[in-house]
Coordinates of C-alpha atoms and ligand atoms in Angstrom, one line a residue:
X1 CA 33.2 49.5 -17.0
X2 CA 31.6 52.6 -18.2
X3 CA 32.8 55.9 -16.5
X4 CA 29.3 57.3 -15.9
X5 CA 28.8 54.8 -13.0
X6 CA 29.6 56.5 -9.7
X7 CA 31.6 55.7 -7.0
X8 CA 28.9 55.2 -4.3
X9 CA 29.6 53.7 -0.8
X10 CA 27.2 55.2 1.5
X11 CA 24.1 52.9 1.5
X12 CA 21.6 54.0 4.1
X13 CA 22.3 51.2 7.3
X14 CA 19.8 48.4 6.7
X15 CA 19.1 48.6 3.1
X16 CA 17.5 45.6 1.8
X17 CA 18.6 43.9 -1.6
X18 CA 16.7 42.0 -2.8
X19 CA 14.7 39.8 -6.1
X20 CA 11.3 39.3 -7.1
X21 CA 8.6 37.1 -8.8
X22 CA 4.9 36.7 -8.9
X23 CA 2.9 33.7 -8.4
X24 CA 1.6 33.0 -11.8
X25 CA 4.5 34.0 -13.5
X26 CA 6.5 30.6 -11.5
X27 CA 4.7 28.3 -9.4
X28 CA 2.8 26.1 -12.3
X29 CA 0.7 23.1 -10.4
X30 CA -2.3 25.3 -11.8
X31 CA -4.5 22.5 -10.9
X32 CA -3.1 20.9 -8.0
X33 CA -4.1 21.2 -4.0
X34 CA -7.3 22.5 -4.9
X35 CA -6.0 25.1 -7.1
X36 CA -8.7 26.2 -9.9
X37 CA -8.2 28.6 -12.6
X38 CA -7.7 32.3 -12.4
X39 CA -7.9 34.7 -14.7
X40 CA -4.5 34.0 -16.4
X41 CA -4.7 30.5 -16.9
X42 CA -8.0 31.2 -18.5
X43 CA -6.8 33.6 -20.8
X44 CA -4.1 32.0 -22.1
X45 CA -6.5 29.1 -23.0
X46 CA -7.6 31.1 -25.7
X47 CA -5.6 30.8 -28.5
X48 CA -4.0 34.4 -29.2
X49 CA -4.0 35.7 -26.4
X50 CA -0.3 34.8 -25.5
X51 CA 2.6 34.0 -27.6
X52 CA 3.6 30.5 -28.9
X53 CA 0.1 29.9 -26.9
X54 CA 2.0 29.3 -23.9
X55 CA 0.4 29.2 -20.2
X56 CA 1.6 29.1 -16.4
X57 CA 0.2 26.0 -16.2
X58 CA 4.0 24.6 -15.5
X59 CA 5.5 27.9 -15.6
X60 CA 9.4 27.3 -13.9
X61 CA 7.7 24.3 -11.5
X62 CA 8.1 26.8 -8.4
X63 CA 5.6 25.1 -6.5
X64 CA 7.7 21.6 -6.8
X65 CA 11.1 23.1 -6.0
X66 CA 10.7 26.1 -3.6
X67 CA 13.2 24.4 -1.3
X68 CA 16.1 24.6 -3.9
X69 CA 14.9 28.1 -5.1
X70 CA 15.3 29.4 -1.9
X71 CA 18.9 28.1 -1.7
X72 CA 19.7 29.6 -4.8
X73 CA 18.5 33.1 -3.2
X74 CA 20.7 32.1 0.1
X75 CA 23.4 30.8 -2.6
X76 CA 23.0 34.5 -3.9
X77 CA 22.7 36.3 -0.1
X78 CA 19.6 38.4 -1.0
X79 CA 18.5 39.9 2.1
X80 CA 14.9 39.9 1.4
X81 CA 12.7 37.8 -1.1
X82 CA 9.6 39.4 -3.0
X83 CA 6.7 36.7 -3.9
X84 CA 2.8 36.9 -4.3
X85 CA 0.5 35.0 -3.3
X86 CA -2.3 33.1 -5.5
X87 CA -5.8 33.9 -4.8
X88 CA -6.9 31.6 -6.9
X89 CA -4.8 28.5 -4.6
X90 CA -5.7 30.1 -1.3
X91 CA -9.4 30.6 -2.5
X92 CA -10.3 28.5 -5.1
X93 CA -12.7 30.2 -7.5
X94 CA -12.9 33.3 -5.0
X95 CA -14.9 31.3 -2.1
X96 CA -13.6 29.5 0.6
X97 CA -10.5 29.1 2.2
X98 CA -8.1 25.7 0.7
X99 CA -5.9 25.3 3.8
X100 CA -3.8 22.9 1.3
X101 CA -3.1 26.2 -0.9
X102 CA -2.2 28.1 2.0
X103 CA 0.0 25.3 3.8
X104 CA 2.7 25.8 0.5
X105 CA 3.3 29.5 1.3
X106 CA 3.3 28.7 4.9
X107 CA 6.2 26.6 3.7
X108 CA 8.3 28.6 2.2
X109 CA 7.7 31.7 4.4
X110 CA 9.9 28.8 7.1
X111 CA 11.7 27.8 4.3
X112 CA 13.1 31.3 4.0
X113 CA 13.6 32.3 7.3
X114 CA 15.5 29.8 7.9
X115 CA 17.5 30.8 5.3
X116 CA 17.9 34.5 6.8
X117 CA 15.7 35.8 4.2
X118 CA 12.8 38.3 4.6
X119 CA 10.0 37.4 3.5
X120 CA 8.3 40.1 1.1
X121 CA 4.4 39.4 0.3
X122 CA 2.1 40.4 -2.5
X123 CA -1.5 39.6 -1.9
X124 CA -2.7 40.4 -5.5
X125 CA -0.4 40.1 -8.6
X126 CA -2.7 39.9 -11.1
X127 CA -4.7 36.3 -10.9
X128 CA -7.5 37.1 -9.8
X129 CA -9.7 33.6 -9.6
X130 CA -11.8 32.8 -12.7
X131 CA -14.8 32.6 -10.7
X132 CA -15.1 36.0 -9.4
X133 CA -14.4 37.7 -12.7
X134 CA -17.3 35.5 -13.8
X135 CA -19.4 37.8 -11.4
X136 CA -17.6 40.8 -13.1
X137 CA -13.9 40.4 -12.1
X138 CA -12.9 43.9 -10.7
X139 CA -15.6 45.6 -12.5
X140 CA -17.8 44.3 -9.4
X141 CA -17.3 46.7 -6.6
X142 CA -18.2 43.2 -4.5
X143 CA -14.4 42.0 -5.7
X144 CA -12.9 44.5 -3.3
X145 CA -15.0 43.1 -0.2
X146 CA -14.0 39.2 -1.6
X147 CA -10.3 41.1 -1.4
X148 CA -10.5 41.8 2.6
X149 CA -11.9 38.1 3.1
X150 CA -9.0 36.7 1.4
X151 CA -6.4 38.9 2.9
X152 CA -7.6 38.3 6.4
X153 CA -7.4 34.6 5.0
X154 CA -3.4 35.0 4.7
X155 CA -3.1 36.8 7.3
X156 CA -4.8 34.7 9.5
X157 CA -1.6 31.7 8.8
X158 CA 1.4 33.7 8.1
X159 CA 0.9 37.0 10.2
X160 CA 3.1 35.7 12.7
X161 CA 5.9 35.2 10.5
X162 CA 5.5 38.1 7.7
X163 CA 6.5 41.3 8.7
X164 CA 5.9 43.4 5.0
X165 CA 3.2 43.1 3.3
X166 CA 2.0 44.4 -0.3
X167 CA -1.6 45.1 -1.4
X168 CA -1.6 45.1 -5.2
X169 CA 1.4 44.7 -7.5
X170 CA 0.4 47.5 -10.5
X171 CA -2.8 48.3 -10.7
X172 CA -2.0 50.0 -13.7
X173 CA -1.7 46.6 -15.2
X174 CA -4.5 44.7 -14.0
X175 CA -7.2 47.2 -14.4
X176 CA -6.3 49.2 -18.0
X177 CA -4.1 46.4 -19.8
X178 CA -6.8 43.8 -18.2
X179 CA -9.9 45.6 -19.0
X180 CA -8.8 48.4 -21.5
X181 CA -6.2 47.1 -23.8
X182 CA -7.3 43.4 -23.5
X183 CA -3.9 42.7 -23.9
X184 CA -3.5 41.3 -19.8
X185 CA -6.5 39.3 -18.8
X186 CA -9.3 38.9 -18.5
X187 CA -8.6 40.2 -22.0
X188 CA -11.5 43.0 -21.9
X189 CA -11.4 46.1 -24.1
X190 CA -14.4 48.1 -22.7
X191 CA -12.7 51.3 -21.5
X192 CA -15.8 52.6 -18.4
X193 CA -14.9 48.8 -17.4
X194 CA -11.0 50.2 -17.0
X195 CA -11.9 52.6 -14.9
X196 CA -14.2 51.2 -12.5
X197 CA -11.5 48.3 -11.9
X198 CA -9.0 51.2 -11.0
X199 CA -11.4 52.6 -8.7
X200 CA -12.2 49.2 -7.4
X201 CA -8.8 48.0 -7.2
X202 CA -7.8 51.1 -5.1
X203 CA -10.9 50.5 -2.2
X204 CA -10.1 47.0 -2.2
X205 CA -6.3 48.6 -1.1
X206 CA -7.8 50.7 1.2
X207 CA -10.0 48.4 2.6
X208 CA -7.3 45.8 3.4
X209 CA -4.8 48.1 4.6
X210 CA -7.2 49.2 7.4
X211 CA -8.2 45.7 7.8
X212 CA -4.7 44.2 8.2
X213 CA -3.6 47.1 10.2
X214 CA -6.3 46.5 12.5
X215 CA -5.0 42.3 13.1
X216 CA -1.5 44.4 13.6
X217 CA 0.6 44.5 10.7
X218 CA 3.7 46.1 10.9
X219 CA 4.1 47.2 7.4
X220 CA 2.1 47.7 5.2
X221 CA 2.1 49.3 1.4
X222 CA 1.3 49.0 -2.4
X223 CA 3.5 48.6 -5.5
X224 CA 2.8 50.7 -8.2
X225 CA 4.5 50.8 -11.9
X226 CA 6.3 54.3 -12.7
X227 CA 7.4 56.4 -15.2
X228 CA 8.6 59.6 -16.2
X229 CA 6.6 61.4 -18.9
X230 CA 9.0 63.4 -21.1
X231 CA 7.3 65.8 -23.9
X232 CA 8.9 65.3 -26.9
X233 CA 9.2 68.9 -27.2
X234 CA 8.7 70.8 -24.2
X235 CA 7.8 73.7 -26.1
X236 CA 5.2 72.4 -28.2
X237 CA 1.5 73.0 -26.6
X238 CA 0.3 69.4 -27.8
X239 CA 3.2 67.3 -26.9
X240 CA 2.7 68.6 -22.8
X241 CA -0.8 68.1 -23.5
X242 CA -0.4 64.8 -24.6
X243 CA 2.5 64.1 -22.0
X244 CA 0.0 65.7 -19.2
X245 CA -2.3 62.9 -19.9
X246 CA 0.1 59.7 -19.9
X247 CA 1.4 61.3 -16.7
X248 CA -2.5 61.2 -15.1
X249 CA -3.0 57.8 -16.3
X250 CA 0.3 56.2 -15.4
X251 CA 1.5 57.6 -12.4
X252 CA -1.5 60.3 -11.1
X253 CA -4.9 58.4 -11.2
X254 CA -2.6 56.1 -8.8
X255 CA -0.3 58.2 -6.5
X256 CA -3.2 61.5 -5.9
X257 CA -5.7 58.7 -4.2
X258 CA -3.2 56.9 -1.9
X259 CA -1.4 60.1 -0.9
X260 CA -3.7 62.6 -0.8
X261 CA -6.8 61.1 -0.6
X262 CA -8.4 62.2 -4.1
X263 CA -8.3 62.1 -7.9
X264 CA -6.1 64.6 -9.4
X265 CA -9.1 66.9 -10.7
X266 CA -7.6 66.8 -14.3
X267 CA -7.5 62.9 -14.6
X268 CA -11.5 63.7 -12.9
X269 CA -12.1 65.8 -16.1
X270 CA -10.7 63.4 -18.3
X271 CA -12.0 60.7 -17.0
X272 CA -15.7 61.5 -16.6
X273 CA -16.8 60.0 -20.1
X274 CA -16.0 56.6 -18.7
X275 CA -18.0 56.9 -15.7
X276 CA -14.7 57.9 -12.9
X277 CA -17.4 59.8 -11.4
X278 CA -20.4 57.0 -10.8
X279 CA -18.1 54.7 -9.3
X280 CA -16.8 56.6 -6.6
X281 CA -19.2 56.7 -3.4
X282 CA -19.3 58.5 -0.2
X283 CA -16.3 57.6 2.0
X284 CA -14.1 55.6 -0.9
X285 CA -11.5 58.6 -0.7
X286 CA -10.9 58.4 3.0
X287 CA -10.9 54.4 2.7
X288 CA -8.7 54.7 -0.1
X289 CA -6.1 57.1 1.6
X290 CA -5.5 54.8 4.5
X291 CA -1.9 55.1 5.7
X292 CA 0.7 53.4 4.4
X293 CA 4.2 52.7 5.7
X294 CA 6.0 52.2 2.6
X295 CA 5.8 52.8 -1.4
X296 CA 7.1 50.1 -3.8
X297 CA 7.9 51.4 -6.9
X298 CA 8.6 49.3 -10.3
X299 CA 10.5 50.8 -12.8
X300 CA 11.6 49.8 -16.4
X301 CA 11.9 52.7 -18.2
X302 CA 10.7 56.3 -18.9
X303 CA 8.5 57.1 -21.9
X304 CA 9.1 59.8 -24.6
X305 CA 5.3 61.0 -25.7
X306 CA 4.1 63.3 -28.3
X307 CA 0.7 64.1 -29.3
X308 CA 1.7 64.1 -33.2
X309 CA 1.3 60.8 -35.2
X310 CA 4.4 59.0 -34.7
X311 CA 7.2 59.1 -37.2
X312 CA 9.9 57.1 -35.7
X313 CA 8.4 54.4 -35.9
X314 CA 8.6 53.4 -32.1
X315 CA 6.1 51.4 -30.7
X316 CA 3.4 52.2 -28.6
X317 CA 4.5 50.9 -25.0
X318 CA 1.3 48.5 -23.5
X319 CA 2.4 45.3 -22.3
X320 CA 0.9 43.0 -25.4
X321 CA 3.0 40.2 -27.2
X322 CA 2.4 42.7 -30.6
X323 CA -1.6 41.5 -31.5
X324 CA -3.9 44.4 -32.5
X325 CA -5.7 45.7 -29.8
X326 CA -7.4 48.5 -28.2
X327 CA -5.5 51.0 -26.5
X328 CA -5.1 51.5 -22.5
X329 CA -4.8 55.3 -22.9
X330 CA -8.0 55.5 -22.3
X331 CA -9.8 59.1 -23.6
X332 CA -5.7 59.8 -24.9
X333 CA -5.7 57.0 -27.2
X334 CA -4.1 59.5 -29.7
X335 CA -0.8 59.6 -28.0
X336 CA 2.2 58.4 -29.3
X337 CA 5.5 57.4 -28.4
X338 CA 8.2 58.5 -30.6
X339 CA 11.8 57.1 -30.3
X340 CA 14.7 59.3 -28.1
X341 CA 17.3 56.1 -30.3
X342 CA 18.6 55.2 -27.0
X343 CA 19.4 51.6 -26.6
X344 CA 16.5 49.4 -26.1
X345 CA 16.1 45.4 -24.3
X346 CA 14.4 42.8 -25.4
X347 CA 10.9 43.9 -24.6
X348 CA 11.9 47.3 -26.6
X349 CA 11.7 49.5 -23.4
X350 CA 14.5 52.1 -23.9
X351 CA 17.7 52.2 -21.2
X352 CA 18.0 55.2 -19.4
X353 CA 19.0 54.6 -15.4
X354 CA 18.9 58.4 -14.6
X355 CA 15.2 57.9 -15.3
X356 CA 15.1 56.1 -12.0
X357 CA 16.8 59.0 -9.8
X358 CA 14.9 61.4 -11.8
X359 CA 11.1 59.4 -10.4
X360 CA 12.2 58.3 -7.2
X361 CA 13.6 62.3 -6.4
X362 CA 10.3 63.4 -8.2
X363 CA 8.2 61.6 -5.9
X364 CA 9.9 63.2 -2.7
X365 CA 9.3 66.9 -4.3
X366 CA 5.5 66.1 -5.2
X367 CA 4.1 64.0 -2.7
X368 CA 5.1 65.5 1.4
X369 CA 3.2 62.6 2.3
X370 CA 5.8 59.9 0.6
X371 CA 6.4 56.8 3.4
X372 CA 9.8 55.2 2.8
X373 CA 10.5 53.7 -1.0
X374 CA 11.4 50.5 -1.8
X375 CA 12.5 49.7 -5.5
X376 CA 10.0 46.8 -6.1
X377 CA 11.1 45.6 -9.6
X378 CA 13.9 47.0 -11.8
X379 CA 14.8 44.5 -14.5
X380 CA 16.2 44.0 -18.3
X381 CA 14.5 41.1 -20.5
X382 CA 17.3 39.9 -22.9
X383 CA 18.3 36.9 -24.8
X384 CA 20.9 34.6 -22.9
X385 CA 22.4 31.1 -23.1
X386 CA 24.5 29.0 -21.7
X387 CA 27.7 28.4 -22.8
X388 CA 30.0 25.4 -23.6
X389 CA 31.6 25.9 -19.7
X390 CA 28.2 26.0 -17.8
X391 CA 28.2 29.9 -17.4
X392 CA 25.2 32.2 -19.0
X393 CA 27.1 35.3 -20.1
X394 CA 24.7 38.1 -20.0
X395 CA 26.5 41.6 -20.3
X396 CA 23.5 43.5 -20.9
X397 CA 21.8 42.6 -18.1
X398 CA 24.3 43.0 -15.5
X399 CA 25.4 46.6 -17.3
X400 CA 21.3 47.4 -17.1
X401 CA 21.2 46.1 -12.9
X402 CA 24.5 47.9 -12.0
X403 CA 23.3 51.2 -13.8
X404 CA 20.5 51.2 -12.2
X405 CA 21.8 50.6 -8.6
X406 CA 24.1 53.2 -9.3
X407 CA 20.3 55.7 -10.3
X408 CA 19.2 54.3 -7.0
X409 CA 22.5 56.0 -5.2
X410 CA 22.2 59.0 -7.0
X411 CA 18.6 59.7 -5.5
X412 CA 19.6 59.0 -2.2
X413 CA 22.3 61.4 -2.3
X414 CA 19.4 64.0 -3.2
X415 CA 17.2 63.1 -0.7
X416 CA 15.1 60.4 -1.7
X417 CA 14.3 58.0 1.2
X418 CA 15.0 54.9 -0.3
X419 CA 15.4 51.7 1.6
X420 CA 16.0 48.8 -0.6
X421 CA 16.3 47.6 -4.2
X422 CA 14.8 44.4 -5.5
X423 CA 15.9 42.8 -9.0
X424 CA 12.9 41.4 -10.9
X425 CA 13.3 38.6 -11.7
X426 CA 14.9 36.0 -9.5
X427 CA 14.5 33.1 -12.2
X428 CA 13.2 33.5 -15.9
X429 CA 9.5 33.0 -15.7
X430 CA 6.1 33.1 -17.7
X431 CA 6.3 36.8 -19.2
X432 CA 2.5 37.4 -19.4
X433 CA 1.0 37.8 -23.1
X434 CA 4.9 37.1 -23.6
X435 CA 5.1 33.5 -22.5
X436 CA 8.2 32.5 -22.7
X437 CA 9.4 34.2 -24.8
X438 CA 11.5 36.9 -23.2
X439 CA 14.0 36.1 -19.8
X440 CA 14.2 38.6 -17.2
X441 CA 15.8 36.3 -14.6
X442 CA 19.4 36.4 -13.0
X443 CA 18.8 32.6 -12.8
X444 CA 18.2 30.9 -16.0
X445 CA 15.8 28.3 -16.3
X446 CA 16.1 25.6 -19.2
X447 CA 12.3 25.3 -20.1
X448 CA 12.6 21.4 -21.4
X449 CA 14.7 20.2 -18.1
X450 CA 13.8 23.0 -15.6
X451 CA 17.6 22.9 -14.5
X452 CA 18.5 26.4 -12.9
X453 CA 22.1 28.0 -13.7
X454 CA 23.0 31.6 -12.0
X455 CA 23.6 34.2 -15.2
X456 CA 26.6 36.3 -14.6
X457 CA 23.7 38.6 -13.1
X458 CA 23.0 37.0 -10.3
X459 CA 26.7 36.4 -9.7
X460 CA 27.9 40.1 -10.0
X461 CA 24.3 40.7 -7.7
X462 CA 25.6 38.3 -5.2
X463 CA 28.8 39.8 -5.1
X464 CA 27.8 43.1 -4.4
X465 CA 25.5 42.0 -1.7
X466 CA 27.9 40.3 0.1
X467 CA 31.1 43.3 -0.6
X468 CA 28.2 45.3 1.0
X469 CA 27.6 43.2 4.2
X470 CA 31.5 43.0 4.3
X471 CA 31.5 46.6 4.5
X472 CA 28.7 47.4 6.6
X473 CA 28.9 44.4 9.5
X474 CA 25.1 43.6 9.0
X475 CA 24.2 47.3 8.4
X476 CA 24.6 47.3 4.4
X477 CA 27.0 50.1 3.5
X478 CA 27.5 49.2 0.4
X479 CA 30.7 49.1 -2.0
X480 CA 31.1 51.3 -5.2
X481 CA 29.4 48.7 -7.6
X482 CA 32.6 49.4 -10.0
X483 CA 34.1 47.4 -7.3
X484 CA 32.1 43.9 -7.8
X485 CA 32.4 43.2 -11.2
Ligands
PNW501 C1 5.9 44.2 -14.4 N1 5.0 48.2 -19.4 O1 4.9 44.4 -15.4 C2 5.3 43.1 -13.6 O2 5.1 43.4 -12.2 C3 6.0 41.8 -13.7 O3 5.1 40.8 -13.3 C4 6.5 41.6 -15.1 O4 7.0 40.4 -15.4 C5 7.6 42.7 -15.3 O5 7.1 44.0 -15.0 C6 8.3 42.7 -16.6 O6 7.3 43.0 -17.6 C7 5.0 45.4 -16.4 O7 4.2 48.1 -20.4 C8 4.1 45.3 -17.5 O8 5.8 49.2 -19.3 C9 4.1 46.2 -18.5 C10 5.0 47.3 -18.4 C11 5.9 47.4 -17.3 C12 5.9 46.5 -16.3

């Protein structure tokens, strides 16, 4: 072990560990129960678009085998269980309700309470159905409207049962990769389109959070993707310029609307080229600010920006599999980000766990608003196999996890109200414009047989959960996590 992790054995009584994945990225049966198309399967039709050409079409065959994945999370003790739910299955093509698509998270919302698991539901992680971005996708303020009617849909079945529930997994994603960078679909690069999804995809937040409040959920929030913005050099005028600007369109033009109800007025400047301005109308703000109970934050890594051509050759961070495309940084597509040489995974994103303590204090001191955090996603892609006795060795990973636990502890010993810790990814999965190509799980999954095998991950994971349920007699103090591997 390192030295630099910390003893830590003070978790806050009821903290929740858990793992994540996201509909498209493992469920498959793209075409079956009345499931049509949504925007991912039709973008990965195109050739291009991801690598290999590979689709969710199968993906890990989630849909078949939810029973045994859910005893591999019970085999693992997670406390809690993050999935989304596919629009595109419960309303084919946008319109009406397929009780067939429905009936299979109805499933395995029993399936995991049986288990002792708590169920943890995103309604929108990124596939939206092929037939409403046909009538403008999120670029139709309509989409936000078609949003309510489908979340009333779910919560209409599993209400009873589902006690957290989860807007919209990174808008950051869905609206600037999906509609700026082109390199997420729908695959647009038409930067005012950008902008009016982020405005749309905010209302259609608001919107359902009042909505599902009113039918009487408990607990309600949104999961937005983080990061610290570090000026290459502090003291250089256009480096904070240039940091000042990934900050608004990362974190800001996200966090201001949600928790305090407006725009920052700098991302307002910025933004009014690409029409910020015409697409906000009387009342969105309020609608938009509608309280929430709890903030899910997904975090990778920080990024290192500069507003100077880059010269260590460090890549631009976006999301796409490496084809040329536009940029997300929409009205800052100058920016760059040069490398800090720390280590780096699979996916290139730089380690640095204190950048986790460092965002989840942050957003304490800046927002007095802040509900309760969970850690939504916090993850390493990296190459693994299995070796000749059946176990996956995967060092990295389970250095990256523990690290980052430990960031976790660190920030609640500052202050930060954090409440639980989920480890994306439960199983390997369908990596967006990445396909296959890159394995964030703490289950493998052998693509030609579908077998599952727990990675010395999800063991060490499943060790500490259960030395911290030992500890805590249902309450979760947990151990140092030196002590569990
Ligand atoms: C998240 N970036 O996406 C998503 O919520 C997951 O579905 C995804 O599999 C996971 O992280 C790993 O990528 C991200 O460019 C997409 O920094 C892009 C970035 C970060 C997260």
């Amino acid at each position: 072990m390192t030295n630099n992790t910390p003893q830590w054995n003070n978790w806050p009584a009821g903290f929740i560990w858990g793992s994540a994945t996201a509909a498209a990225q493992v469920e498959g049966a793209a075409r079956e129960d009345g499931k049509q198309d949504s925007v991912w399967d039709a973008f990965a039709a195109v050739p291009g678009n991801v690598l290999n050409g590979d689709t969710p079409a199968t993906a890990v065959d989630h849909y078949h085998r939810m029973p045994q994945d859910v005893a591999l999370m019970k085999e693992l003790g997670l406390d809690s269980y993050r999935f989304s739910t596919s629009w595109a299955r419960v309303r084919p093509g946008g319109g009406a309700l397929n009780p067939k698509g429905l009936d299979f998270y109805s499933r395995l919302v029993d399936e995991l309470l049986e288990a002792g698991i708590l169920p943890w539901l995103t309604l929108y992680h990124w596939d939206l159905p092929q037939g409403l971005e046909e009538k403008g996708g999120w670029t139709n303020r309509d989409t936000a409207c078609r949003f309510v009617e489908y979340a009333q849909d779910v919560y209409s079945v599993l209400g009873d049962r589902v006690k957290n529930w989860t807007t919209f997994n990174e808008p950051f994603c869905s609206s600037l990769l999906g509609y700026g960078s082109g390199v997420h679909a729908p695959g647009r690069q038409e930067p005012r389109s950008a902008i009016a999804a982020v405005h749309h995809q905010h209302l259609a937040h608001g919107m359902a959070v009042t909505e599902l409040r009113s039918l009487g959920a408990e607990q309600l929030g949104i999961t937005l993707n983080l990061s610290n913005s570090i000026p290459k050099d502090p003291t250089d005028p256009v480096d904070q310029e240039a940091a000042r600007l990934f900050d608004s369109l990362q974190n800001r033009i996200f966090l201001d609307p949600i928790l305090r109800g407006a725009y920052p007025e700098d991302s307002l400047r910025d933004l009014e080229p690409f029409g910020l301005h015409e697409v906000i109308l009387p009342g969105d703000m309020e609608l938009i600010a509608a309280p929430i109970d709890f903030l899910g934050v997904n975090h990778y890594h920080d990024d290192m920006i500069s507003g100077h051509p880059n010269s260590t050759g460090a890549d631009g961070h976006g999301g796409g599999s490496g084809k040329a495309t536009a940029s997300c940084w929409i009205g800052a597509e100058h920016i760059t980000f040069p490398s800090r040489g720390l280590p780096r995974t699979a996916m290139d994103w730089e380690v640095n766990p204190d950048g986790l303590r460092r965002l989840l204090v942050r957003l304490g001191e800046e927002y007095p608003t802040l509900p309760p955090l969970y850690v939504t996603e916090n993850g390493a892609a990296y190459d693994d196999d299995v070796s000749a006795d059946g176990s996956v060795p995967d060092p990295e990973r389970t250095r990256y996890i523990l690290d980052h636990i430990a960031a976790v502890g660190r920030a609640i010993e500052s202050g930060a109200d954090v409440r639980g810790y989920f480890v994306w990814s439960l199983l390997d999965n369908f990596e967006w414009s990445w396909g296959y190509s890159k394995r964030f799980g703490i289950v493998r999954v052998d693509y030609d047989t579908q077998a599952r095998t727990i990675k010395d991950s999800g063991l060490t994971y499943g060790r500490l959960i259960a030395a911290s349920r030992a500890a805590g007699s249902g309450t979760h103090p947990a151990p140092s996590v030196d002590a569990v591997v």
